Amino acid sequence: MSYENSARIINDDIFDLVNECFGQEKTSQNNESRLNFFDTYKNYFVLTDDGSYSINSKEINHKVETLHTSTGAISESFEKFIKPMKFDYTKDIAILDICAGLGYNSSAAIADFIKNSFDSNLKVDMVEISKATFACGLLVPSPIPEHDITKKAIEDELIRLDYATLSLEECEIPENIDINVFVEDARQTVQNLEDNTYDAIFLDPFSQNMAPELFSLEFFKEFKRIIKDNGIVATYTSSAPVRAAFIEAGFYIGLGPIFGRKQGGTLASPNPEMLDYSLPKNDEIRIALSDVGIPFRDPDLNKSSDFILSERSEERHNARHNTKISSAVKTPIFLGDAMENDEKLKRRVERNLIKMNIPSTTSPEAFYIIECEKKYSEKQDRENNSTARILDMKKRLEKVKDGDYTLT
């Protein structure tokens, strides 16, 4: 996939209109094209329930969605990316905002810092592959005053890159806030960042189908290197391959806030004590036992989205019935369930289980594999947590498949 195509995150029409707007600004050397843009093309922006604006994405699988939940774009930033953090504002804070988009997540972080800090400093590194998407952050009305600070940082960088021409943002960035803007592939950015730097990483790509490279195991290994021991990664997704990748990269995982969706997102940290809530039990089982829990892989941090998706599809196919239980009909979640009310489904499930040396959903082998789920609790701690249970079930499945276990 070319850089031009991967940078087209927002709707193609508005992507081209934004580029044209800033091209006119450069040619005319006047501010009319930028100042009039929102009013002229307001129908391309989506008003969310809290009064902040979002933008439609490019079409994916014949479907167009907004970049933010309709419940509220700026509210989503506070709920999903700020509230889960456990910042100690008596100390300096560093945040990495990946797929910074319109700048809402960074703006929410700045607002929270200004409200709660004393004599500390804030560093925000914003990463976005698309100049046009960043530019949209200049064009939308600011949902909170702190967005004007973010706008100033974005404008300065777009001027430096010769994309924008005029300095129209009048807000001054406070002396104790350092904002760095990177317009590039986040995979390049993270490889150049120092170890043990960040208190928080906001991971906000549009979707794993559009950008699996930003959810890969290797990308998360870079996160593990650059995050502090008590740092937290926050992302909106509840995807099994994403959660599996965090675990394989050495993170503990927990349930993120539910806002604008039916399911909570994902939090990850090197320290399990930074995470309060377990994943739902069935999510743990599917990640541990099913081929759906195979992560995206990008060994050299340079593969295309299509390549990564294709490779994972092949790996899932090869793992099914060999090292993983088939994900068909969500087979693993029925372990321990007599399934007395649906004989047809039970037959399908047990056909999948038999291929992994599990005679039935209620066989001793089935109960052996999910034994750790007896300790499940919504609140998790250092010893009893989602990651520990997932790793335990993975080991037990391997032993059952290889016949290398003792039932007790």
Short mmCIF file of C-alpha atoms in Angstrom, two decimals:
data_model
loop_
_atom_site.label_atom_id
_atom_site.label_comp_id
_atom_site.label_asym_id
_atom_site.label_seq_id
_atom_site.Cartn_x
_atom_site.Cartn_y
_atom_site.Cartn_z
CA MET A 1 0.00 0.00 0.00
CA SER A 2 1.43 3.38 -0.99
CA TYR A 3 2.01 6.22 1.45
CA GLU A 4 -0.65 8.26 -0.37
CA ASN A 5 -3.25 5.53 0.08
CA SER A 6 -2.38 4.80 3.70
CA ALA A 7 -2.61 8.52 4.47
CA ARG A 8 -6.16 8.66 3.16
CA ILE A 9 -7.86 7.99 6.46
CA ILE A 10 -10.66 10.50 6.07
CA ASN A 11 -13.31 10.57 3.36
CA ASP A 12 -11.72 10.91 -0.08
CA ASP A 13 -13.79 13.98 -1.00
CA ILE A 14 -12.84 15.98 2.08
CA PHE A 15 -9.24 14.75 1.85
CA ASP A 16 -8.98 16.34 -1.60
CA LEU A 17 -10.87 19.48 -0.54
CA VAL A 18 -8.54 20.05 2.41
CA ASN A 19 -5.47 19.66 0.24
CA GLU A 20 -6.98 22.09 -2.24
CA CYS A 21 -7.76 24.57 0.56
CA PHE A 22 -4.18 24.71 1.78
CA GLY A 23 -2.90 24.77 -1.77
CA GLN A 24 -4.98 27.90 -2.38
CA GLU A 25 -3.63 29.41 0.83
CA LYS A 26 -0.10 28.97 -0.47
CA THR A 27 -0.93 30.37 -3.89
CA SER A 28 -3.02 33.33 -2.81
CA GLN A 29 -1.21 34.15 0.45
CA ASN A 30 -4.56 35.06 2.02
CA ASN A 31 -6.55 33.41 4.75
CA GLU A 32 -9.95 33.18 3.06
CA SER A 33 -9.77 29.55 1.96
CA ARG A 34 -8.96 28.33 5.48
CA LEU A 35 -11.29 30.67 7.40
CA ASN A 36 -14.26 29.92 5.15
CA PHE A 37 -13.65 26.19 4.80
CA PHE A 38 -15.81 24.92 7.65
CA ASP A 39 -18.84 27.03 6.73
CA THR A 40 -18.50 26.11 3.05
CA TYR A 41 -18.11 22.38 3.59
CA LYS A 42 -19.92 21.93 6.90
CA ASN A 43 -21.93 19.04 5.50
CA TYR A 44 -18.74 16.98 5.35
CA PHE A 45 -18.33 17.28 9.12
CA VAL A 46 -20.46 15.28 11.56
CA LEU A 47 -21.90 16.94 14.66
CA THR A 48 -21.76 14.52 17.61
CA ASP A 49 -24.03 14.55 20.66
CA ASP A 50 -21.71 16.66 22.85
CA GLY A 51 -21.44 19.44 20.24
CA SER A 52 -17.99 18.49 18.93
CA TYR A 53 -17.41 17.56 15.31
CA SER A 54 -16.08 14.40 13.71
CA ILE A 55 -15.38 13.45 10.09
CA ASN A 56 -16.43 10.52 7.96
CA SER A 57 -13.80 7.91 7.25
CA LYS A 58 -12.87 6.65 3.83
CA GLU A 59 -15.02 3.77 2.64
CA ILE A 60 -14.01 0.37 4.01
CA ASN A 61 -15.80 -2.77 2.86
CA HIS A 62 -18.55 -0.61 1.37
CA LYS A 63 -19.09 1.09 4.72
CA VAL A 64 -18.40 4.64 5.89
CA GLU A 65 -18.13 5.50 9.59
CA THR A 66 -17.17 8.58 11.57
CA LEU A 67 -13.73 8.80 13.16
CA HIS A 68 -15.38 9.20 16.58
CA THR A 69 -18.46 7.87 18.32
CA SER A 70 -21.69 9.76 17.67
CA THR A 71 -22.13 9.93 21.47
CA GLY A 72 -19.50 12.66 21.56
CA ALA A 73 -16.11 13.09 19.92
CA ILE A 74 -14.39 15.11 22.64
CA SER A 75 -16.24 13.24 25.40
CA GLU A 76 -14.82 10.02 23.99
CA SER A 77 -11.31 11.42 24.43
CA PHE A 78 -11.90 12.16 28.11
CA GLU A 79 -13.73 8.91 28.85
CA LYS A 80 -11.50 6.45 26.99
CA PHE A 81 -8.08 8.05 27.12
CA ILE A 82 -7.93 10.35 30.15
CA LYS A 83 -10.09 8.86 32.89
CA PRO A 84 -8.35 5.44 32.88
CA MET A 85 -4.96 7.05 33.48
CA LYS A 86 -3.45 7.30 36.95
CA PHE A 87 -1.25 10.33 36.43
CA ASP A 88 0.78 11.70 39.30
CA TYR A 89 0.65 15.38 38.45
CA THR A 90 3.22 16.23 41.09
CA LYS A 91 5.70 14.81 38.55
CA ASP A 92 6.38 15.56 34.89
CA ILE A 93 4.14 13.63 32.49
CA ALA A 94 4.92 12.36 28.98
CA ILE A 95 2.23 11.16 26.55
CA LEU A 96 2.49 9.56 23.12
CA ASP A 97 -0.65 10.13 21.03
CA ILE A 98 -0.69 7.77 18.03
CA CYS A 99 -3.11 8.57 15.22
CA ALA A 100 -3.68 11.97 16.78
CA GLY A 101 -6.15 12.94 14.06
CA LEU A 102 -8.00 16.15 14.88
CA GLY A 103 -6.03 16.52 18.11
CA TYR A 104 -8.88 15.75 20.50
CA ASN A 105 -7.06 13.18 22.66
CA SER A 106 -4.05 15.45 23.13
CA SER A 107 -6.32 18.40 23.84
CA ALA A 108 -8.17 16.43 26.52
CA ALA A 109 -4.82 15.47 28.07
CA ILE A 110 -3.73 19.12 28.10
CA ALA A 111 -7.02 20.17 29.70
CA ASP A 112 -6.66 17.56 32.44
CA PHE A 113 -3.04 18.55 33.04
CA ILE A 114 -3.85 22.26 33.32
CA LYS A 115 -6.69 21.48 35.75
CA ASN A 116 -4.67 19.19 38.04
CA SER A 117 -0.96 20.03 37.76
CA PHE A 118 1.12 22.06 40.19
CA ASP A 119 4.68 22.86 39.14
CA SER A 120 5.08 19.94 36.74
CA ASN A 121 5.62 19.81 32.99
CA LEU A 122 3.72 18.02 30.24
CA LYS A 123 5.23 16.54 27.08
CA VAL A 124 2.88 15.41 24.30
CA ASP A 125 4.17 13.69 21.18
CA MET A 126 1.45 13.60 18.51
CA VAL A 127 1.80 11.22 15.57
CA GLU A 128 -0.41 11.21 12.47
CA ILE A 129 0.47 9.92 9.01
CA SER A 130 -1.90 12.28 7.19
CA LYS A 131 -1.25 16.02 6.75
CA ALA A 132 -4.85 16.48 5.61
CA THR A 133 -6.22 14.81 8.74
CA PHE A 134 -4.08 17.03 10.95
CA ALA A 135 -5.22 20.00 8.88
CA CYS A 136 -8.84 19.12 9.59
CA GLY A 137 -7.97 19.72 13.24
CA LEU A 138 -7.31 23.34 12.27
CA LEU A 139 -10.58 23.62 10.38
CA VAL A 140 -13.09 22.30 12.92
CA PRO A 141 -14.43 24.52 15.72
CA SER A 142 -12.51 23.87 18.94
CA PRO A 143 -14.68 21.78 21.30
CA ILE A 144 -12.67 22.89 24.35
CA PRO A 145 -10.30 25.87 24.83
CA GLU A 146 -7.26 23.58 25.10
CA HIS A 147 -7.83 22.46 21.52
CA ASP A 148 -6.52 25.88 20.49
CA ILE A 149 -3.18 24.95 22.08
CA THR A 150 -3.07 21.75 20.06
CA LYS A 151 -4.06 23.64 16.91
CA LYS A 152 -1.11 25.99 17.34
CA ALA A 153 1.34 23.07 17.54
CA ILE A 154 -0.21 21.39 14.49
CA GLU A 155 -0.17 24.63 12.48
CA ASP A 156 3.50 25.27 13.31
CA GLU A 157 4.48 21.83 12.05
CA LEU A 158 2.35 22.04 8.90
CA ILE A 159 3.99 25.40 8.12
CA ARG A 160 7.42 23.86 8.69
CA LEU A 161 6.48 21.09 6.24
CA ASP A 162 5.34 23.71 3.69
CA TYR A 163 1.77 22.40 3.77
CA ALA A 164 0.22 25.40 5.54
CA THR A 165 1.48 28.90 4.82
CA LEU A 166 -0.14 31.40 7.18
CA SER A 167 0.14 31.52 10.95
CA LEU A 168 -3.49 32.09 11.91
CA GLU A 169 -3.62 30.37 15.31
CA GLU A 170 -3.18 33.06 17.97
CA CYS A 171 -3.12 30.84 21.05
CA GLU A 172 0.25 30.57 22.79
CA ILE A 173 1.50 27.20 24.04
CA PRO A 174 2.19 27.41 27.80
CA GLU A 175 5.84 27.23 28.78
CA ASN A 176 5.35 24.05 30.81
CA ILE A 177 3.75 22.19 27.88
CA ASP A 178 5.96 20.77 25.15
CA ILE A 179 4.11 19.50 22.07
CA ASN A 180 5.95 17.67 19.31
CA VAL A 181 4.11 16.88 16.09
CA PHE A 182 5.21 14.00 13.84
CA VAL A 183 3.63 13.66 10.39
CA GLU A 184 4.81 10.18 9.47
CA ASP A 185 4.14 6.47 9.81
CA ALA A 186 3.98 5.80 13.55
CA ARG A 187 6.10 2.69 13.04
CA GLN A 188 8.99 4.95 12.03
CA THR A 189 8.37 7.27 14.95
CA VAL A 190 8.39 4.68 17.71
CA GLN A 191 11.69 3.16 16.61
CA ASN A 192 13.39 6.51 17.22
CA LEU A 193 11.96 7.12 20.69
CA GLU A 194 13.93 6.58 23.88
CA ASP A 195 13.38 3.73 26.31
CA ASN A 196 11.21 4.18 29.41
CA THR A 197 9.85 7.57 28.34
CA TYR A 198 6.04 7.62 28.41
CA ASP A 199 3.48 7.61 31.20
CA ALA A 200 0.71 6.99 28.68
CA ILE A 201 0.28 5.90 25.09
CA PHE A 202 -2.98 6.71 23.33
CA LEU A 203 -3.53 4.26 20.46
CA ASP A 204 -6.37 5.51 18.28
CA PRO A 205 -6.15 4.19 14.70
CA PHE A 206 -9.44 4.11 12.86
CA SER A 207 -9.71 0.32 12.63
CA GLN A 208 -7.61 -2.82 12.58
CA ASN A 209 -8.83 -3.62 9.08
CA MET A 210 -7.55 -0.29 7.78
CA ALA A 211 -4.32 -0.21 9.77
CA PRO A 212 -3.38 -3.63 11.22
CA GLU A 213 0.24 -2.45 11.20
CA LEU A 214 -0.60 -0.19 14.14
CA PHE A 215 -1.93 -3.14 16.16
CA SER A 216 0.86 -5.62 15.50
CA LEU A 217 2.90 -7.63 17.98
CA GLU A 218 6.12 -5.97 16.87
CA PHE A 219 4.64 -2.49 17.22
CA PHE A 220 3.55 -3.33 20.76
CA LYS A 221 7.04 -4.59 21.57
CA GLU A 222 8.21 -1.06 20.80
CA PHE A 223 5.53 0.21 23.20
CA LYS A 224 6.91 -2.08 25.89
CA ARG A 225 10.36 -0.58 25.36
CA ILE A 226 9.33 3.08 25.47
CA ILE A 227 6.66 3.01 28.20
CA LYS A 228 7.45 3.48 31.89
CA ASP A 229 6.92 0.61 34.32
CA ASN A 230 3.69 2.17 35.63
CA GLY A 231 2.58 3.50 32.25
CA ILE A 232 -0.72 2.65 30.59
CA VAL A 233 -1.61 2.10 26.94
CA ALA A 234 -5.23 2.91 26.13
CA THR A 235 -7.09 1.94 22.98
CA TYR A 236 -10.77 1.83 22.13
CA THR A 237 -10.73 -1.65 20.59
CA SER A 238 -11.82 -4.90 22.24
CA SER A 239 -10.34 -6.96 19.40
CA ALA A 240 -8.98 -10.39 20.34
CA PRO A 241 -5.86 -10.20 18.13
CA VAL A 242 -5.00 -6.80 19.59
CA ARG A 243 -5.34 -8.04 23.16
CA ALA A 244 -3.37 -11.17 22.30
CA ALA A 245 -0.58 -9.06 20.84
CA PHE A 246 -0.33 -6.97 24.01
CA ILE A 247 0.10 -10.12 26.10
CA GLU A 248 2.69 -11.61 23.75
CA ALA A 249 4.58 -8.31 23.86
CA GLY A 250 4.84 -8.57 27.64
CA PHE A 251 1.93 -6.42 28.81
CA TYR A 252 -0.83 -7.14 31.29
CA ILE A 253 -4.25 -6.24 29.93
CA GLY A 254 -7.52 -5.08 31.42
CA LEU A 255 -10.91 -3.76 30.42
CA GLY A 256 -11.12 -0.17 29.30
CA PRO A 257 -14.12 2.16 29.71
CA ILE A 258 -17.38 1.54 27.87
CA PHE A 259 -18.43 4.69 26.03
CA GLY A 260 -20.42 4.92 22.81
CA ARG A 261 -20.05 1.17 22.22
CA LYS A 262 -21.44 -2.03 23.69
CA GLN A 263 -18.00 -3.26 24.74
CA GLY A 264 -15.20 -1.68 26.69
CA GLY A 265 -11.84 -0.92 25.15
CA THR A 266 -8.47 -2.26 26.22
CA LEU A 267 -5.89 -1.03 28.71
CA ALA A 268 -2.37 -2.47 28.85
CA SER A 269 0.47 -1.92 31.29
CA PRO A 270 3.76 -3.54 32.33
CA ASN A 271 2.39 -3.38 35.88
CA PRO A 272 -0.81 -5.38 36.58
CA GLU A 273 -1.59 -3.16 39.55
CA MET A 274 -2.30 -0.26 37.18
CA LEU A 275 -5.30 -2.15 35.75
CA ASP A 276 -8.51 -2.44 37.74
CA TYR A 277 -10.93 -4.58 35.72
CA SER A 278 -10.74 -7.99 34.09
CA LEU A 279 -11.82 -8.66 30.54
CA PRO A 280 -15.14 -10.47 30.19
CA LYS A 281 -14.69 -14.20 30.85
CA ASN A 282 -15.62 -15.25 27.32
CA ASP A 283 -13.12 -12.77 25.88
CA GLU A 284 -10.36 -14.36 27.95
CA ILE A 285 -11.33 -17.84 26.74
CA ARG A 286 -11.43 -16.88 23.07
CA ILE A 287 -8.09 -15.03 23.21
CA ALA A 288 -6.41 -17.98 24.94
CA LEU A 289 -7.88 -20.87 22.99
CA SER A 290 -9.26 -19.74 19.63
CA ASP A 291 -7.54 -18.91 16.35
CA VAL A 292 -9.19 -15.47 16.63
CA GLY A 293 -6.53 -14.75 19.29
CA ILE A 294 -3.66 -14.86 16.79
CA PRO A 295 -2.10 -11.39 16.61
CA PHE A 296 -1.19 -9.27 13.62
CA ARG A 297 2.49 -9.58 12.75
CA ASP A 298 4.78 -7.05 11.11
CA PRO A 299 8.32 -8.41 11.74
CA ASP A 300 10.25 -5.55 10.14
CA LEU A 301 7.70 -2.83 10.94
CA ASN A 302 7.35 -1.99 7.27
CA LYS A 303 4.79 -4.35 5.75
CA SER A 304 1.62 -3.19 4.01
CA SER A 305 -1.81 -3.52 5.57
CA ASP A 306 -2.89 -6.04 2.94
CA PHE A 307 0.19 -8.19 3.53
CA ILE A 308 -0.34 -8.23 7.30
CA LEU A 309 -4.02 -9.13 6.97
CA SER A 310 -3.25 -11.88 4.47
CA GLU A 311 -0.48 -13.38 6.60
CA ARG A 312 -2.68 -13.46 9.67
CA SER A 313 -5.48 -15.12 7.73
CA GLU A 314 -3.08 -17.86 6.62
CA GLU A 315 -1.70 -18.27 10.14
CA ARG A 316 -5.20 -18.65 11.53
CA HIS A 317 -5.99 -21.28 8.92
CA ASN A 318 -2.85 -23.26 9.78
CA ALA A 319 -3.41 -23.00 13.54
CA ARG A 320 -7.04 -24.12 13.44
CA HIS A 321 -7.36 -27.70 14.77
CA ASN A 322 -3.58 -27.83 15.26
CA THR A 323 -2.60 -25.38 17.99
CA LYS A 324 -5.88 -23.50 18.40
CA ILE A 325 -9.52 -24.44 18.72
CA SER A 326 -11.57 -23.32 15.73
CA SER A 327 -13.24 -19.96 16.20
CA ALA A 328 -16.27 -21.17 14.25
CA VAL A 329 -19.48 -20.66 16.26
CA LYS A 330 -17.24 -19.31 19.06
CA THR A 331 -16.47 -22.91 20.00
CA PRO A 332 -14.17 -22.35 23.02
CA ILE A 333 -16.72 -20.38 25.05
CA PHE A 334 -18.85 -23.52 25.38
CA LEU A 335 -16.20 -25.44 27.33
CA GLY A 336 -17.84 -26.58 30.58
CA ASP A 337 -21.35 -25.99 29.19
CA ALA A 338 -23.64 -29.03 28.78
CA MET A 339 -25.42 -27.23 25.90
CA GLU A 340 -28.64 -29.13 26.60
CA ASN A 341 -30.88 -26.68 24.75
CA ASP A 342 -29.22 -26.73 21.33
CA GLU A 343 -28.21 -30.16 20.08
CA LYS A 344 -27.38 -28.94 16.57
CA LEU A 345 -24.96 -26.31 17.86
CA LYS A 346 -23.54 -28.80 20.35
CA ARG A 347 -22.66 -31.23 17.55
CA ARG A 348 -20.84 -28.48 15.64
CA VAL A 349 -18.95 -27.38 18.73
CA GLU A 350 -17.90 -30.89 19.70
CA ARG A 351 -16.71 -31.69 16.18
CA ASN A 352 -14.29 -28.79 16.57
CA LEU A 353 -13.25 -29.87 20.06
CA ILE A 354 -12.56 -33.50 19.16
CA LYS A 355 -9.92 -32.31 16.68
CA MET A 356 -8.04 -30.86 19.65
CA ASN A 357 -8.33 -34.04 21.77
CA ILE A 358 -11.22 -32.62 23.78
CA PRO A 359 -13.97 -35.29 23.74
CA SER A 360 -16.86 -32.99 24.68
CA THR A 361 -17.76 -29.67 26.25
CA THR A 362 -18.11 -31.35 29.64
CA SER A 363 -15.21 -33.78 29.42
CA PRO A 364 -12.47 -33.75 32.06
CA GLU A 365 -10.20 -32.22 29.43
CA ALA A 366 -12.60 -29.33 28.93
CA PHE A 367 -12.76 -28.54 32.64
CA TYR A 368 -8.99 -28.93 32.97
CA ILE A 369 -8.37 -26.27 30.32
CA ILE A 370 -10.67 -23.65 31.84
CA GLU A 371 -9.98 -24.48 35.50
CA CYS A 372 -8.44 -21.06 36.16
CA GLU A 373 -11.74 -19.37 35.26
CA LYS A 374 -13.10 -20.59 38.60
CA LYS A 375 -11.02 -17.78 40.11
CA TYR A 376 -12.49 -15.16 37.77
CA SER A 377 -13.42 -11.85 39.32
CA GLU A 378 -14.39 -8.56 37.75
CA LYS A 379 -11.75 -6.77 39.81
CA GLN A 380 -8.24 -7.99 39.13
CA ASP A 381 -4.99 -7.84 41.05
CA ARG A 382 -1.34 -8.82 40.67
CA GLU A 383 -2.00 -12.56 40.96
CA ASN A 384 -5.54 -13.01 39.68
CA ASN A 385 -5.89 -11.18 36.37
CA SER A 386 -6.91 -11.64 32.76
CA THR A 387 -3.36 -12.06 31.48
CA ALA A 388 -2.47 -14.77 33.99
CA ARG A 389 -5.64 -16.72 33.19
CA ILE A 390 -5.14 -16.42 29.42
CA LEU A 391 -1.56 -17.67 29.63
CA ASP A 392 -2.62 -20.54 31.89
CA MET A 393 -5.36 -21.67 29.49
CA LYS A 394 -2.97 -21.50 26.52
CA LYS A 395 -0.54 -23.84 28.27
CA ARG A 396 -3.29 -26.24 29.29
CA LEU A 397 -4.68 -26.43 25.75
CA GLU A 398 -1.22 -27.26 24.42
CA LYS A 399 -0.84 -30.05 26.97
CA VAL A 400 -4.25 -31.51 26.11
CA LYS A 401 -3.53 -31.44 22.39
CA ASP A 402 -0.15 -33.15 22.94
CA GLY A 403 -1.53 -35.62 25.50
CA ASP A 404 1.01 -34.27 27.99
CA TYR A 405 -1.13 -33.59 31.05
CA THR A 406 -2.53 -35.20 34.18
CA LEU A 407 -6.15 -34.70 35.15
CA THR A 408 -6.79 -34.08 38.84
#
